């Protein structure tokens, strides 16, 4: 383990030269596409001029292309395309405290058919010397644009302040955002302590997180009443309450997702985080911004500046041919384009090599962490097996069976963890349950914990016989789920997400054949071999089969 951590630390010091930091893509309202476009462009140009080291040329403020690369200045460049209208800029800003480190900011503006303007930014860190860790950020002018009140992200009007989710109606609006299939950005939801109505009592300052992530993610604070409503909508396993913090990733679907797919920060863990809650805040911001540049379509959403420059050159050559410029002018233009293209290709290659190096490094780190986790899991499974063997030699304590399904999730967490895991979708099934024999639900889960899991882990005829006998005592049959080759006819009915996998619920426990849900019991599950536990995906009612 120690050697693995040393290798991991060494890898982190060998960062690639170019590292993506953050990316934003917003739609901006305005009185008209022309005024909004020009206003944004002038605001960006003012920000660039304060960093370029010299005044921008006059054509810059007219929306024309320009380049500044004089000695003593920082490289500043803009490309203007007239049809379709597109303006892109790039500036290399030298770090004031770390030698040979530069922050490259790319900005793009494009009018949209609905009168709004697409406003995008990308920030990269270029390190030529010794790599030093940094906190990810978004360019300051993005927050200024967001604070104007005209910015839209994922279909909602945003601000640089957290959304205050106070009522049940507010919680329903939050759920619409979570479920939005077109959502590209994370939603970070803070909850308050029990019986608190003070918005400032989040475990870390939500307002500070919202300002740091302005334009890149959504930040919300839920009151206790709104938290109850959120739990009703998404289930307890996927909700957030009692001063915890949850990040809801894009593609949220409580019918398929496991709770771990949307990371939860518990207040105790945050309070004891290495470096304290402020270090957790930096971790949360860094993780969120890293996701803005790691998606497959990040460059499709915001084309790199060098790609825009290449397209602008092609359009310029086409226009020159159409206008019938002289051969000499065309030759001069072609030579200049060749020089620009050669320079661009070198920069593109350098960026691509850095991205590949970063991906290789992240893969290596992930593989090392996964191997450490596998070793840890194997050790824990061995310890659990020893403890279960010792317990089996004594009279097992009786597990109390509740008379209702109130507190079902808490009971499962207390009595099943480590042997039987319930997917969030299973808890939704319990919320809808009409099955009258409540204790059979609990007994079926104990059947899996005390008989099925030991049979799968250790095997042997005695374990199989004990399992069969307990099934007989409860009047339960275990059979294939009838999904078989026809499971795909029912969409995702028999599939659940677990980690990065989609698992098929290939087995089920059954009792009764009535189609009346009050008298018919079904529990659908699968065996997760890597973790040596049962995953329950649905209960206590039927899932569809070809017969139904």
Coordinates of N, CA, C and O in Angstrom, one line a residue, residues 44-153:
X44 N -15.3 41.8 -22.7 CA -14.1 40.9 -22.7 C -12.9 41.6 -23.2 O -11.8 41.4 -22.6
X45 N -13.0 42.5 -24.2 CA -11.8 43.2 -24.7 C -11.2 44.1 -23.6 O -10.0 44.2 -23.4
X46 N -12.1 44.7 -22.7 CA -11.6 45.5 -21.6 C -10.8 44.7 -20.6 O -9.7 45.1 -20.1
X47 N -11.3 43.5 -20.4 CA -10.6 42.5 -19.5 C -9.3 42.1 -20.1 O -8.3 42.1 -19.4
X48 N -9.3 41.8 -21.4 CA -8.0 41.4 -22.0 C -7.0 42.6 -22.0 O -5.8 42.3 -21.9
X49 N -7.5 43.8 -22.3 CA -6.6 44.9 -22.4 C -5.8 45.2 -21.1 O -4.7 45.6 -21.1
X50 N -6.5 44.9 -19.9 CA -5.9 45.1 -18.6 C -4.8 44.1 -18.4 O -4.0 44.2 -17.5
X51 N -4.8 43.0 -19.2 CA -3.8 41.9 -19.0 C -2.7 41.8 -20.1 O -1.7 41.1 -20.0
X52 N -3.0 42.5 -21.2 CA -2.2 42.3 -22.4 C -0.8 42.9 -22.3 O 0.1 42.6 -23.0
X53 N -0.7 44.0 -21.5 CA 0.6 44.7 -21.4 C 0.7 45.9 -22.3 O 1.7 46.6 -22.2
X54 N -0.3 46.1 -23.1 CA -0.3 47.3 -24.0 C -1.7 47.5 -24.5 O -2.5 46.6 -24.5
X55 N -2.0 48.7 -25.0 CA -3.4 48.9 -25.5 C -3.7 48.0 -26.7 O -2.8 47.7 -27.5
X56 N -4.9 47.7 -26.8 CA -5.4 46.9 -28.0 C -5.4 47.8 -29.2 O -5.7 49.0 -29.1
X57 N -5.2 47.2 -30.4 CA -5.3 48.1 -31.6 C -6.7 48.5 -31.8 O -7.7 47.9 -31.3
X58 N -6.9 49.6 -32.6 CA -8.2 50.2 -32.8 C -9.2 49.3 -33.4 O -10.4 49.3 -33.1
X59 N -8.8 48.4 -34.3 CA -9.7 47.5 -35.0 C -10.3 46.5 -34.0 O -11.3 45.9 -34.3
X60 N -9.6 46.3 -32.8 CA -10.1 45.3 -31.9 C -11.5 45.7 -31.4 O -12.4 44.8 -31.4
X61 N -11.7 46.9 -31.1 CA -13.0 47.4 -30.6 C -14.1 47.5 -31.7 O -15.3 47.7 -31.4
X62 N -13.7 47.4 -32.9 CA -14.6 47.3 -34.0 C -15.0 45.8 -34.3 O -15.7 45.6 -35.3
X63 N -14.5 44.9 -33.5 CA -14.9 43.5 -33.7 C -14.1 42.8 -34.8 O -14.5 41.8 -35.3
X64 N -12.9 43.4 -35.1 CA -12.1 42.8 -36.2 C -11.0 41.9 -35.6 O -10.7 41.9 -34.4
X65 N -10.4 41.0 -36.4 CA -9.3 40.2 -36.0 C -8.1 41.0 -35.7 O -7.8 42.0 -36.3
X66 N -7.3 40.5 -34.7 CA -6.1 41.2 -34.4 C -5.1 40.3 -33.6 O -5.6 39.2 -33.1
X67 N -3.9 40.6 -33.6 CA -2.9 39.8 -32.8 C -1.9 40.8 -32.1 O -1.5 41.8 -32.8
X68 N -1.6 40.6 -30.9 CA -0.6 41.3 -30.2 C 0.5 40.3 -29.7 O 0.1 39.3 -28.9
X69 N 1.7 40.3 -30.2 CA 2.7 39.4 -29.7 C 4.1 40.2 -29.6 O 5.1 39.6 -29.8
X70 N 4.0 41.5 -29.3 CA 5.2 42.3 -29.2 C 6.0 41.9 -28.0 O 5.5 41.3 -27.0
X71 N 7.3 42.2 -28.0 CA 8.2 42.0 -26.8 C 7.6 42.8 -25.7 O 7.4 44.0 -25.9
X72 N 7.5 42.3 -24.5 CA 7.0 43.0 -23.4 C 5.5 42.9 -23.2 O 5.0 43.4 -22.2
X73 N 4.8 42.3 -24.1 CA 3.4 42.1 -24.0 C 3.1 40.6 -23.9 O 3.9 39.8 -24.2
X74 N 1.9 40.4 -23.5 CA 1.4 39.0 -23.4 C 0.6 38.7 -24.7 O -0.2 39.6 -25.2
X75 N 0.8 37.5 -25.3 CA 0.1 37.2 -26.6 C -1.4 37.3 -26.4 O -2.0 36.7 -25.6
X76 N -2.0 38.2 -27.2 CA -3.4 38.4 -27.2 C -3.9 38.4 -28.6 O -3.3 39.0 -29.5
X77 N -5.0 37.7 -28.9 CA -5.4 37.5 -30.2 C -6.9 37.3 -30.3 O -7.6 36.8 -29.4
X78 N -7.5 37.8 -31.4 CA -8.9 37.6 -31.6 C -9.2 37.2 -33.1 O -8.4 37.7 -34.0
X79 N -10.2 36.4 -33.4 CA -10.6 36.0 -34.7 C -12.0 36.4 -34.9 O -12.9 36.1 -34.1
X80 N -12.3 37.1 -36.0 CA -13.7 37.5 -36.3 C -14.1 36.8 -37.6 O -13.5 36.9 -38.6
X81 N -15.3 36.2 -37.5 CA -15.9 35.6 -38.7 C -17.3 36.2 -38.9 O -18.1 36.3 -38.0
X82 N -17.5 36.7 -40.1 CA -18.7 37.5 -40.4 C -19.9 36.6 -40.7 O -21.0 37.0 -40.2
X83 N -19.8 35.5 -41.4 CA -20.9 34.7 -41.8 C -20.5 33.2 -41.7 O -19.7 32.8 -42.5
X84 N -21.1 32.5 -40.8 CA -22.0 33.0 -39.7 C -21.2 33.7 -38.7 O -20.0 33.4 -38.4
X85 N -21.8 34.7 -38.0 CA -21.1 35.6 -37.1 C -20.6 34.8 -35.9 O -21.3 34.0 -35.2
X86 N -19.3 35.0 -35.7 CA -18.6 34.3 -34.6 C -17.3 35.1 -34.3 O -16.6 35.5 -35.2
X87 N -17.1 35.3 -33.0 CA -16.0 36.0 -32.5 C -15.3 35.2 -31.4 O -15.9 34.7 -30.5
X88 N -14.0 35.0 -31.6 CA -13.3 34.2 -30.6 C -12.0 34.9 -30.2 O -11.4 35.6 -31.1
X89 N -11.5 34.8 -29.0 CA -10.3 35.5 -28.5 C -9.6 34.5 -27.6 O -10.1 33.6 -27.0
X90 N -8.3 34.8 -27.5 CA -7.4 34.0 -26.6 C -6.3 34.9 -26.1 O -5.7 35.8 -26.8
X91 N -6.0 34.7 -24.8 CA -4.9 35.5 -24.2 C -4.1 34.6 -23.3 O -4.7 33.7 -22.6
X92 N -2.8 34.8 -23.3 CA -1.9 34.0 -22.4 C -1.4 34.9 -21.3 O -0.7 35.9 -21.5
X93 N -1.8 34.6 -20.1 CA -1.6 35.5 -18.9 C -0.6 34.8 -18.0 O -0.9 33.8 -17.4
X94 N 0.6 35.4 -17.9 CA 1.7 34.8 -17.1 C 1.3 34.8 -15.6 O 0.8 35.8 -15.1
X95 N 1.6 33.7 -15.0 CA 1.3 33.6 -13.5 C 2.3 34.5 -12.8 O 3.5 34.6 -13.1
X96 N 1.7 35.3 -11.8 CA 2.6 36.3 -11.1 C 3.4 35.7 -10.0 O 4.3 36.4 -9.5
X97 N 3.2 34.5 -9.6 CA 3.9 33.9 -8.5 C 4.7 32.6 -8.9 O 5.6 32.3 -8.2
X98 N 4.2 31.9 -9.9 CA 4.9 30.7 -10.3 C 5.6 30.8 -11.6 O 5.0 31.1 -12.6
X99 N 6.9 30.7 -11.6 CA 7.7 30.9 -12.9 C 7.3 29.9 -13.9 O 7.0 28.7 -13.6
X100 N 7.3 30.3 -15.2 CA 7.1 29.5 -16.3 C 5.7 28.8 -16.3 O 5.5 27.7 -16.8
X101 N 4.7 29.5 -15.6 CA 3.3 29.0 -15.7 C 2.5 30.1 -16.3 O 2.6 31.3 -15.9
X102 N 1.6 29.7 -17.2 CA 0.8 30.7 -17.9 C -0.7 30.1 -17.9 O -0.9 28.9 -18.0
X103 N -1.6 31.1 -17.7 CA -3.0 30.8 -17.8 C -3.6 31.2 -19.2 O -3.5 32.4 -19.5
X104 N -4.0 30.3 -20.0 CA -4.6 30.6 -21.3 C -6.1 30.6 -21.2 O -6.7 29.6 -20.8
X105 N -6.7 31.7 -21.5 CA -8.1 31.9 -21.5 C -8.6 32.0 -22.9 O -8.1 32.9 -23.7
X106 N -9.6 31.2 -23.3 CA -10.3 31.3 -24.6 C -11.7 31.7 -24.4 O -12.4 31.3 -23.5
X107 N -12.2 32.7 -25.3 CA -13.5 33.2 -25.2 C -14.2 33.1 -26.5 O -13.5 33.3 -27.6
X108 N -15.5 32.8 -26.6 CA -16.2 32.7 -27.8 C -17.6 33.3 -27.7 O -18.2 33.2 -26.6
X109 N -18.0 34.0 -28.7 CA -19.3 34.6 -28.8 C -20.0 34.3 -30.1 O -19.3 34.4 -31.2
X110 N -21.3 33.9 -30.1 CA -22.0 33.5 -31.3 C -23.5 33.9 -31.1 O -24.1 33.3 -30.2
X111 N -24.0 34.8 -32.0 CA -25.5 35.1 -31.9 C -26.3 33.8 -32.2 O -25.9 33.0 -33.0
X112 N -27.4 33.7 -31.5 CA -28.3 32.5 -31.7 C -29.6 33.0 -32.5 O -29.9 34.2 -32.5
X113 N -30.3 32.0 -33.0 CA -31.5 32.3 -33.8 C -32.6 33.0 -32.9 O -33.4 33.7 -33.4
X114 N -32.6 32.7 -31.6 CA -33.7 33.2 -30.7 C -33.3 34.6 -30.2 O -34.0 35.2 -29.3
X115 N -32.2 35.2 -30.7 CA -31.8 36.6 -30.2 C -30.8 36.6 -29.1 O -30.3 37.7 -28.7
X116 N -30.6 35.4 -28.5 CA -29.6 35.4 -27.4 C -28.2 35.2 -28.0 O -28.1 35.0 -29.2
X117 N -27.2 35.2 -27.1 CA -25.8 35.0 -27.6 C -25.2 33.9 -26.8 O -25.3 33.8 -25.6
X118 N -24.6 33.0 -27.5 CA -23.8 31.9 -26.9 C -22.5 32.5 -26.4 O -21.7 33.1 -27.2
X119 N -22.2 32.4 -25.1 CA -21.0 32.9 -24.5 C -20.3 31.8 -23.9 O -20.8 31.1 -22.9
X120 N -19.1 31.5 -24.4 CA -18.3 30.4 -23.8 C -16.9 30.8 -23.4 O -16.3 31.7 -24.0
X121 N -16.4 30.1 -22.4 CA -15.0 30.4 -22.0 C -14.3 29.0 -21.7 O -15.0 28.1 -21.2
X122 N -13.0 29.0 -21.9 CA -12.2 27.8 -21.5 C -10.9 28.3 -20.9 O -10.3 29.2 -21.5
X123 N -10.5 27.7 -19.7 CA -9.3 28.1 -19.1 C -8.4 26.9 -19.0 O -8.8 25.8 -18.7
X124 N -7.1 27.1 -19.4 CA -6.1 26.1 -19.4 C -4.9 26.6 -18.6 O -4.6 27.8 -18.6
X125 N -4.2 25.7 -18.0 CA -2.9 26.0 -17.3 C -1.8 25.4 -18.1 O -1.7 24.2 -18.4
X126 N -0.8 26.2 -18.4 CA 0.4 25.8 -19.2 C 1.6 25.9 -18.3 O 2.0 27.0 -17.9
X127 N 2.2 24.8 -18.0 CA 3.4 24.7 -17.1 C 4.6 24.3 -17.8 O 4.6 23.1 -18.3
X128 N 5.6 25.2 -17.9 CA 6.9 24.8 -18.6 C 7.9 24.4 -17.6 O 8.9 23.7 -17.9
X129 N 7.8 24.8 -16.3 CA 8.7 24.4 -15.3 C 8.2 23.4 -14.4 O 7.4 22.5 -14.7
X130 N 8.6 23.4 -13.1 CA 8.1 22.5 -12.1 C 6.7 22.7 -11.8 O 6.2 23.8 -11.6
X131 N 5.9 21.6 -11.9 CA 4.5 21.7 -11.7 C 4.2 21.9 -10.2 O 4.8 21.3 -9.3
X132 N 3.2 22.9 -10.0 CA 2.7 23.1 -8.6 C 1.2 23.0 -8.6 O 0.6 23.5 -9.6
X133 N 0.7 22.4 -7.6 CA -0.8 22.3 -7.4 C -1.4 23.7 -7.4 O -0.9 24.7 -7.0
X134 N -2.7 23.7 -7.9 CA -3.5 24.9 -7.9 C -4.9 24.6 -7.7 O -5.4 23.5 -8.0
X135 N -5.7 25.5 -7.3 CA -7.2 25.4 -7.2 C -7.8 25.8 -8.5 O -7.5 26.9 -9.0
X136 N -8.6 25.0 -9.0 CA -9.3 25.3 -10.3 C -10.2 26.6 -10.1 O -10.7 26.8 -9.0
X137 N -10.5 27.3 -11.1 CA -11.3 28.5 -11.0 C -12.0 28.8 -12.4 O -11.7 28.1 -13.4
X138 N -12.8 29.8 -12.4 CA -13.5 30.3 -13.6 C -13.0 31.7 -13.7 O -12.9 32.5 -12.7
X139 N -12.8 32.2 -15.0 CA -12.3 33.6 -15.1 C -13.3 34.6 -14.4 O -14.5 34.4 -14.5
X140 N -12.8 35.7 -13.8 CA -13.6 36.6 -13.1 C -14.7 37.2 -13.9 O -15.8 37.5 -13.4
X141 N -14.4 37.5 -15.2 CA -15.5 38.2 -15.9 C -16.7 37.3 -16.2 O -17.8 37.8 -16.5
X142 N -16.6 36.0 -16.0 CA -17.7 35.1 -16.2 C -18.7 35.4 -15.0 O -19.9 35.5 -15.3
X143 N -18.2 35.6 -13.8 CA -19.1 35.9 -12.7 C -19.8 37.3 -12.9 O -21.0 37.4 -12.6
X144 N -19.0 38.2 -13.5 CA -19.7 39.5 -13.8 C -20.8 39.4 -14.8 O -21.9 40.0 -14.7
X145 N -20.6 38.5 -15.8 CA -21.7 38.3 -16.8 C -22.9 37.6 -16.1 O -24.0 38.0 -16.3
X146 N -22.6 36.6 -15.2 CA -23.7 35.9 -14.5 C -24.4 36.9 -13.6 O -25.7 36.9 -13.5
X147 N -23.7 37.8 -12.9 CA -24.3 38.8 -12.0 C -25.2 39.8 -12.7 O -26.0 40.5 -12.1
X148 N -25.0 39.9 -14.0 CA -25.9 40.8 -14.8 C -27.3 40.4 -14.8 O -28.2 41.2 -15.1
X149 N -27.6 39.1 -14.5 CA -29.0 38.7 -14.5 C -29.5 38.2 -15.8 O -30.7 37.8 -15.9
X150 N -28.7 38.2 -16.8 CA -29.1 37.8 -18.2 C -28.6 36.4 -18.6 O -28.8 36.1 -19.8
X151 N -27.9 35.7 -17.7 CA -27.3 34.4 -18.1 C -28.2 33.2 -17.9 O -28.9 33.2 -16.8
X152 N -28.1 32.3 -18.8 CA -29.0 31.1 -18.7 C -28.0 29.8 -18.8 O -27.2 29.8 -19.7
X153 N -28.3 28.9 -17.9 CA -27.5 27.6 -17.9 C -28.5 26.5 -17.7 O -29.3 26.5 -16.8

